[in-house]
Amino acid sequence: MSARDERTPLTPGASLYDYVLFRRGVDPAAPVPPRGYPVPDGPDGPAEPPPARPRLAWDRVQQEVTAALAGPLADPDPVRAAEAVHRATGLLRLPDRTVRAVATRMPLDDETAARATARLLTRTGTSLGAVGVGVALLIRLGEPEDVPCLKALGLLRGLTRPAAAALDPLDRQAAALLLLTATDRDRTLTPLIDAAAAGSHDEAGDDAGDAAEGDNRPVRDALVALVAAPDWISTVHWQARRVAEAARLDALLRAHPDDAGLVTAAGRLLHAMAAQYNTRADLLDYGPAAEAYRTVARRAGLPGPALDHQALLLSLAQDLDSGAGALLDWPPGEREALLDLLRRHLGTEPPPGPHDRRAAWLARNRTRPFRHPAPHPPLRIEVVAGDPGGHPAVETRILIDGRPLVPALFGSGPAHPPEHLLDTGDLLPGPEPREVQLAEADCTEGCCGALHVTVRRDGDEVVWDGWRGATGPPPPQLRFDAAAYGAEVRRARDDESWAWSARRTARRITAALRQRPQLRARWDLRWIRADTDWQDPDTVKVLFGHRPAPATPPGPGEDPGPGLFFEWRLPDDGRPPEVQAAAAVERLEEADPKTYAAVVGGSRELAESLGYAWPQP
């Protein structure tokens, strides 16, 4: 069924708010459709989209929307103002989300008048554009009395996220439930949503309500079952903060501090919130994070010495030592005290059971987060490898006075791995200032940005300035003693205690290739590097690109033509990494890698014309 077929005609004069209440009232137990209820048609028949306008620059859009809305929103008569907003949003002929984005930030001459108009729009508005303006204004101006209306409007397709943003400062649980409901397409979250909604109260911040919710056994059971599921990472990881807020995790922990299942679930959610994959670490926006860490660290010995539990404790220690957990507002010495608790619960003996990849990771890294006592040095570089049982990313975490730099300055991805920052020598100052990319969004810099800093030498100091891509105010200039700085960069580069065999092999292959640039020209390769496979970390992948030289060289700005991407896989055979790397480089020197590597992407037509097999789907 299409969205158009799902739509219900809007009774003349009926508001979108009344429409949503009607849809929920028809069958309150029925699940909300994916992405919310479709926008209803107008009273005169199906609504047609306004004629498209040429694409406008953002400055021009801001000017037009502000000019159209400023007058009505300053009008002390909310009825007259709401009518004017309805007319203005129709005449602008801009996407509703664009108008909302401007309304959320535009200056207001009279906030009291704007709030009154926003309330009238949200309760009586009949178009998505006008109601959206009201919701956008309540992001700044909303008060507790607006919560019921926002909760209802958030069930309407197109208004879920703005309504949740307006609810966030008023009722975090309501905002979380709204977002989880809209994204629960496979109904995995339904038991938790239903239990939390049944136990919730309309009064935000009521201490009695907190206690009652904290003692809510159905919510506790649904949360523990959700996070204990084998596939919990794929279903919960990206919305861990919202799951914690919907369940009122902080209140549950206060009511059940000795519940081993709940403590484990809390630890897993905290670790998931600390991750930074194309988004700001959710942990930094979770208000009760420090309180939850305290409970988990103090009760960390409850579940016992199993491998899963020890891996969780080590992951939490990595987050507190050098990850987003270090950025929370800790009283002096408390973070170090919690790390010491985790160290004692983790112990020094490996867990019982077979020596698999995860146990090997635990053995390599179990002491690393605990070897940095205060006071913190001006610069520390820590390479952190994540749990192979979760999201095993490798990051080069740069800490300034004990605080991790990238999660504090960049909200679209983690720090680069050591192969990018340390092995290249880019962090070491050269004869001229050098711009270094510290982190990049997974979707590339051109989409969601990257964090850059310029590294230069100034006498006996190394200076970091010229920041690009940081969120918020421009970061300050950083100065380091040159001798200590160089020693720390080289120490971090040479310390491979975090790395497994295949990763060491890949680093040595890449280093050897960097010293042999003639290989690229010899085999007509555009680029070549080695890495470990994300899904099979014990396999080295040698990746390279090839583009045949065209008969006629392209002119400036012309398409250089199609290319191919190749992959040569080298499973770890148990020999020392130095030996495996030397053998791989020797073969690369002796034979064209295009003759034994596999095509993994590029132009299918080019691959077939050159006799290469195209990868099977």
XYZ file of C-alpha atoms in Angstrom, residues 48-538:
491
model
C -0.490 18.515 -4.637
C 3.097 19.531 -3.945
C 3.843 23.195 -4.651
C 5.657 24.008 -7.898
C 9.364 23.417 -7.542
C 11.627 26.417 -7.117
C 15.184 26.706 -8.377
C 17.736 25.585 -5.833
C 18.552 28.506 -3.527
C 21.679 29.241 -1.538
C 21.236 28.731 2.207
C 21.736 32.429 2.962
C 18.933 33.292 0.571
C 16.657 30.649 2.118
C 17.284 32.042 5.600
C 16.512 35.554 4.433
C 13.243 34.565 2.757
C 11.940 32.410 5.593
C 12.929 34.928 8.260
C 11.306 37.762 6.319
C 8.090 35.750 5.905
C 7.807 34.623 9.533
C 9.323 37.438 11.600
C 6.263 39.680 11.441
C 3.637 37.043 12.268
C 5.704 35.603 15.116
C 5.983 39.025 16.748
C 2.200 39.595 16.529
C 0.645 39.491 20.032
C -2.586 38.098 18.539
C -1.878 34.357 18.135
C -4.978 33.703 16.002
C -4.002 36.350 13.462
C -0.367 35.242 13.637
C -1.211 31.576 13.031
C -3.277 32.453 9.973
C -0.358 34.475 8.630
C 2.054 31.584 9.175
C -0.272 29.267 7.243
C -0.277 31.667 4.310
C 3.459 32.308 4.482
C 4.485 28.632 4.509
C 2.344 28.010 1.462
C 3.719 30.973 -0.476
C 7.362 30.181 0.282
C 7.233 26.996 -1.821
C 10.141 25.517 0.106
C 10.437 22.028 1.604
C 8.829 21.823 5.040
C 12.055 20.602 6.644
C 13.901 23.635 5.248
C 11.380 26.048 6.735
C 11.582 24.202 10.066
C 15.372 24.412 10.075
C 15.256 28.185 9.739
C 12.412 28.601 12.236
C 14.387 26.642 14.821
C 17.239 29.189 14.755
C 15.770 32.491 13.574
C 15.870 35.476 15.956
C 12.600 36.289 17.696
C 11.539 39.790 18.679
C 8.961 38.604 21.201
C 9.394 35.074 22.581
C 6.136 35.232 24.538
C 4.154 36.037 21.403
C 6.047 33.402 19.393
C 5.331 30.765 22.043
C 1.618 31.543 22.010
C 1.543 31.302 18.213
C 3.548 28.069 18.261
C 1.047 26.508 20.651
C -1.884 27.517 18.500
C -0.160 26.175 15.380
C 0.605 22.815 16.967
C -2.914 22.383 18.308
C -5.006 23.831 15.476
C -2.711 23.907 12.423
C -4.025 22.175 9.315
C -0.885 22.006 7.122
C 2.360 20.181 7.740
C 4.361 23.325 6.956
C 2.579 25.519 9.495
C 2.455 22.852 12.213
C 6.151 22.179 11.575
C 6.935 25.834 12.272
C 5.103 25.534 15.594
C 7.022 22.404 16.552
C 10.325 24.025 15.517
C 9.633 27.012 17.756
C 8.806 24.758 20.705
C 12.305 23.262 20.460
C 13.406 26.551 22.023
C 10.252 27.739 23.714
C 8.413 24.606 24.831
C 7.219 24.071 28.382
C 5.854 21.025 30.234
C 2.281 21.792 29.157
C 3.346 21.187 25.524
C 4.433 17.586 26.121
C 1.099 15.823 25.321
C 0.687 17.701 22.054
C 4.293 17.075 20.981
C 4.009 13.372 21.822
C 0.972 13.124 19.546
C 2.350 15.193 16.650
C 5.576 13.183 16.723
C 3.590 10.187 15.463
C 2.953 12.058 12.199
C 5.273 11.284 9.317
C 7.747 14.124 8.883
C 7.433 15.471 12.427
C 8.974 12.670 14.507
C 12.483 14.099 14.818
C 11.515 17.753 15.343
C 8.917 16.739 17.923
C 11.507 14.596 19.718
C 13.938 17.532 19.685
C 11.264 19.691 21.329
C 10.547 16.962 23.895
C 14.196 16.368 24.805
C 14.549 19.219 27.328
C 11.036 18.579 28.686
C 10.641 14.800 28.870
C 13.603 12.684 27.731
C 11.667 9.449 28.119
C 8.841 10.694 25.908
C 11.339 11.808 23.242
C 13.101 8.432 23.350
C 9.864 6.460 23.133
C 8.776 8.543 20.178
C 11.997 7.928 18.243
C 12.136 4.237 19.096
C 8.510 3.781 18.032
C 9.215 5.406 14.678
C 12.292 3.237 14.000
C 11.034 -0.102 15.362
C 10.276 -1.570 11.960
C 10.937 -5.203 12.893
C 9.213 -4.812 16.307
C 12.364 -5.827 18.171
C 11.931 -2.898 20.536
C 8.167 -3.329 21.007
C 8.301 -5.158 24.389
C 10.482 -2.425 25.868
C 8.434 0.384 24.308
C 5.166 -1.087 25.583
C 6.509 -1.696 29.091
C 8.078 1.757 29.361
C 4.990 3.505 27.978
C 2.732 1.635 30.396
C 4.893 2.626 33.351
C 5.544 6.230 32.335
C 4.017 9.313 33.975
C 3.046 12.605 32.433
C 4.817 14.527 35.227
C 8.437 14.974 34.118
C 11.036 15.043 36.898
C 8.673 13.844 39.664
C 10.759 12.084 42.353
C 7.886 9.782 43.236
C 7.499 8.966 39.580
C 11.224 8.219 39.343
C 10.993 5.751 42.171
C 7.918 4.063 40.731
C 9.500 3.758 37.294
C 12.753 2.509 38.779
C 10.842 -0.322 40.466
C 9.054 -1.233 37.233
C 9.863 -4.938 36.812
C 8.380 -5.265 33.284
C 10.678 -2.483 32.039
C 13.686 -4.096 33.716
C 12.875 -7.507 32.218
C 12.302 -6.110 28.723
C 15.537 -4.091 28.830
C 17.702 -6.985 30.063
C 16.200 -9.343 27.474
C 16.797 -6.820 24.689
C 20.446 -6.153 25.529
C 21.177 -9.827 26.293
C 20.013 -10.974 22.842
C 22.808 -12.381 20.623
C 22.172 -9.752 17.929
C 21.735 -6.844 20.326
C 24.595 -4.878 18.750
C 22.894 -4.707 15.353
C 19.495 -3.813 16.799
C 20.365 -1.564 19.746
C 23.882 -0.189 19.277
C 22.986 2.879 17.201
C 20.179 3.948 19.542
C 21.611 2.886 22.892
C 21.054 6.295 24.510
C 17.397 6.324 23.495
C 16.935 2.800 24.819
C 18.451 3.865 28.155
C 16.276 6.984 28.289
C 13.105 5.092 27.365
C 13.756 2.526 30.093
C 14.777 5.176 32.648
C 17.996 3.212 33.188
C 19.194 5.554 35.910
C 16.061 4.987 37.988
C 16.233 1.227 37.414
C 19.832 1.136 38.663
C 18.917 3.118 41.769
C 16.126 0.655 42.524
C 18.136 -2.495 41.680
C 21.862 -1.753 42.191
C 22.656 -5.421 42.917
C 20.853 -6.863 39.894
C 23.648 -8.539 37.891
C 21.622 -8.705 34.669
C 20.705 -5.037 34.889
C 24.297 -3.997 35.697
C 25.532 -5.898 32.635
C 22.868 -4.321 30.433
C 23.816 -0.874 31.739
C 27.493 -1.505 31.001
C 26.748 -2.597 27.448
C 24.588 0.445 26.816
C 27.256 2.790 28.210
C 29.908 1.258 25.955
C 27.607 1.509 22.930
C 26.914 5.165 23.733
C 30.646 5.902 23.895
C 31.203 4.733 20.316
C 31.636 7.381 17.641
C 30.685 6.163 14.163
C 29.629 9.032 11.916
C 27.918 10.675 14.891
C 28.779 12.482 18.079
C 29.272 10.024 20.927
C 25.797 9.634 22.449
C 27.359 9.271 25.883
C 28.040 13.021 25.938
C 24.302 13.705 25.641
C 23.186 11.131 28.205
C 22.644 13.102 31.409
C 22.896 10.237 33.956
C 26.055 8.767 32.318
C 28.373 9.431 35.280
C 25.842 8.008 37.742
C 25.462 4.866 35.628
C 29.251 4.436 35.394
C 29.501 4.659 39.189
C 26.942 1.909 39.711
C 28.415 -0.373 37.061
C 32.000 0.063 38.310
C 31.038 -0.565 41.946
C 28.981 -3.654 41.093
C 31.204 -4.894 38.248
C 32.158 -8.054 40.132
C 28.578 -9.354 40.273
C 28.285 -11.327 37.021
C 31.585 -13.208 37.507
C 34.738 -13.963 35.506
C 33.196 -15.075 32.167
C 34.870 -13.896 28.979
C 31.911 -11.733 27.925
C 31.924 -9.916 31.248
C 35.683 -9.367 31.307
C 35.557 -8.046 27.736
C 32.849 -5.594 28.790
C 34.899 -4.374 31.762
C 37.939 -3.792 29.556
C 35.829 -1.924 26.988
C 34.390 0.325 29.701
C 37.920 0.971 30.994
C 39.073 1.955 27.495
C 36.157 4.403 27.259
C 36.905 5.947 30.667
C 40.661 6.127 30.123
C 40.894 7.559 26.612
C 37.414 7.630 25.051
C 34.239 9.654 25.383
C 33.833 8.599 29.027
C 36.841 10.750 29.901
C 34.940 13.858 28.736
C 32.186 13.586 31.331
C 32.167 16.107 34.164
C 34.054 14.044 36.735
C 35.036 15.417 40.162
C 38.831 15.374 40.654
C 40.117 11.832 41.063
C 36.792 10.043 40.574
C 37.469 8.774 37.053
C 40.781 7.332 38.226
C 39.020 5.702 41.188
C 36.454 4.069 38.907
C 39.227 2.841 36.619
C 40.909 1.281 39.636
C 37.668 -0.503 40.534
C 37.399 -1.878 37.001
C 41.045 -2.978 37.136
C 40.462 -4.912 40.339
C 37.308 -6.571 39.024
C 39.057 -7.420 35.759
C 41.954 -9.041 37.573
C 45.158 -10.315 36.029
C 44.256 -13.866 35.000
C 42.816 -14.711 31.575
C 39.244 -16.056 31.607
C 38.661 -19.788 31.431
C 37.843 -21.324 28.087
C 39.430 -21.684 24.643
C 42.040 -19.166 23.555
C 40.073 -17.539 20.748
C 40.501 -14.147 19.084
C 38.517 -12.339 21.762
C 40.470 -13.909 24.611
C 43.700 -12.971 22.821
C 42.478 -9.360 22.546
C 41.716 -9.363 26.261
C 45.177 -10.737 27.090
C 46.923 -8.097 24.950
C 44.989 -5.118 26.240
C 43.887 -5.903 29.810
C 46.515 -3.661 31.449
C 46.727 -0.846 28.900
C 43.945 1.466 30.249
C 45.353 1.308 33.782
C 48.957 2.365 33.267
C 48.506 6.148 33.152
C 48.310 7.645 36.647
C 47.560 11.328 37.205
C 48.734 13.992 36.732
C 48.035 13.669 33.041
C 50.803 14.689 30.616
C 50.159 17.558 28.159
C 50.108 15.033 25.286
C 49.376 11.325 25.286
C 48.739 9.189 22.220
C 46.954 5.911 22.841
C 46.189 3.359 20.131
C 43.022 1.502 21.143
C 41.749 -1.702 19.547
C 38.100 -2.470 20.233
C 36.539 -5.746 21.362
C 36.473 -8.241 18.435
C 33.101 -9.395 19.741
C 31.589 -5.962 19.097
C 32.792 -3.179 16.798
C 36.557 -3.799 16.608
C 37.708 -0.416 15.359
C 41.297 0.718 15.898
C 41.719 4.401 16.822
C 44.667 6.682 17.478
C 43.334 8.573 20.467
C 45.101 11.874 21.134
C 44.681 13.138 24.701
C 45.434 16.697 25.774
C 45.854 16.942 29.554
C 44.014 13.622 29.841
C 41.041 14.612 27.657
C 40.504 12.929 24.261
C 40.686 15.476 21.479
C 38.618 14.037 18.628
C 35.317 13.316 20.459
C 35.563 16.763 22.055
C 35.979 18.564 18.713
C 34.404 16.388 16.029
C 30.974 14.791 15.867
C 31.081 12.713 12.693
C 33.503 9.868 13.276
C 36.347 8.395 15.342
C 40.037 9.248 15.154
C 42.057 7.703 12.345
C 43.975 4.451 12.892
C 47.742 4.523 13.497
C 48.507 3.587 9.894
C 47.092 6.980 8.892
C 48.426 9.179 11.704
C 51.566 7.538 13.076
C 53.096 5.341 10.379
C 53.079 8.142 7.808
C 55.024 10.492 10.084
C 52.474 13.232 9.427
C 52.239 14.181 13.114
C 55.949 14.945 13.221
C 56.664 18.536 12.143
C 58.527 19.020 8.862
C 60.419 21.929 7.344
C 57.093 23.546 6.422
C 53.738 23.583 8.241
C 51.727 20.466 7.429
C 47.957 20.049 7.595
C 46.977 16.691 9.097
C 43.554 15.060 8.982
C 42.867 13.632 12.450
C 39.420 12.168 11.761
C 36.944 11.833 8.903
C 33.294 10.890 8.653
C 32.699 7.345 7.404
C 30.751 8.799 4.490
C 33.834 10.847 3.434
C 34.832 14.426 4.133
C 32.808 15.742 1.215
C 29.615 14.502 2.855
C 29.871 15.016 6.611
C 33.273 16.583 7.112
C 36.658 15.889 8.672
C 38.824 17.329 11.441
C 42.128 18.927 10.374
C 44.951 20.628 12.247
C 48.157 22.265 11.031
C 51.346 20.949 12.673
C 54.391 23.214 12.645
C 57.656 23.791 14.484
C 58.248 27.047 16.351
C 61.673 27.039 17.986
C 61.681 24.514 20.826
C 57.947 23.915 20.500
C 55.555 22.076 18.220
C 52.385 24.071 17.525
C 48.936 22.845 16.546
C 46.678 25.501 15.069
C 44.799 26.292 11.868
C 41.949 23.963 12.831
C 39.367 23.006 10.197
C 36.183 21.009 10.632
C 35.799 21.342 14.407
C 32.291 21.757 15.804
C 31.560 24.685 18.069
C 33.962 27.576 18.749
C 37.410 27.441 17.086
C 39.780 25.321 19.213
C 42.700 27.090 20.872
C 46.277 26.882 19.687
C 48.164 24.021 21.335
C 51.898 24.152 22.108
C 54.110 21.224 23.125
C 57.753 20.871 24.095
C 59.311 19.616 20.845
C 61.508 16.948 22.435
C 58.710 15.481 24.563
C 56.289 15.708 21.632
C 58.577 13.805 19.264
C 59.266 11.161 21.898
C 55.538 10.575 22.492
C 54.697 10.290 18.772
C 57.512 7.777 18.237
C 56.607 5.818 21.385
C 53.000 5.462 20.221
C 54.144 4.478 16.717
C 56.524 1.787 17.985
C 54.210 0.362 20.670
C 52.405 -2.556 19.021
C 51.252 -4.247 22.194
C 47.644 -3.606 21.077
C 48.086 -5.253 17.651
C 47.430 -8.826 16.558
C 49.650 -10.730 14.125
C 47.797 -9.918 10.890
C 47.628 -6.228 11.758
C 51.394 -6.166 12.320
C 51.916 -7.899 8.994
C 49.736 -5.345 7.210
C 51.620 -2.424 8.796
C 54.943 -3.842 7.635
C 53.701 -4.412 4.097
C 52.429 -0.837 3.880
C 55.702 0.528 5.296
C 57.690 -1.456 2.722
C 55.462 -0.247 -0.104
C 55.921 3.331 1.074
C 59.662 2.855 0.621
C 59.177 1.371 -2.877
C 57.107 3.909 -4.847
C 58.563 2.466 -8.081
C 56.310 -0.590 -7.697
C 53.226 1.482 -8.510
C 54.764 2.680 -11.760
C 56.113 -0.775 -12.627
C 52.708 -2.431 -12.423
C 50.651 0.612 -13.494
C 48.886 1.008 -10.137
C 47.224 4.227 -9.024
C 47.676 3.408 -5.330
C 48.389 0.389 -3.095
C 48.116 -0.323 0.633
C 47.581 -3.187 3.083
C 44.985 -3.564 5.817
C 43.198 -6.265 7.794
C 39.758 -7.496 6.839
C 36.952 -6.001 8.957
C 35.004 -9.270 9.139
C 38.065 -11.537 9.285
C 40.785 -9.633 11.183
C 43.256 -12.512 10.797
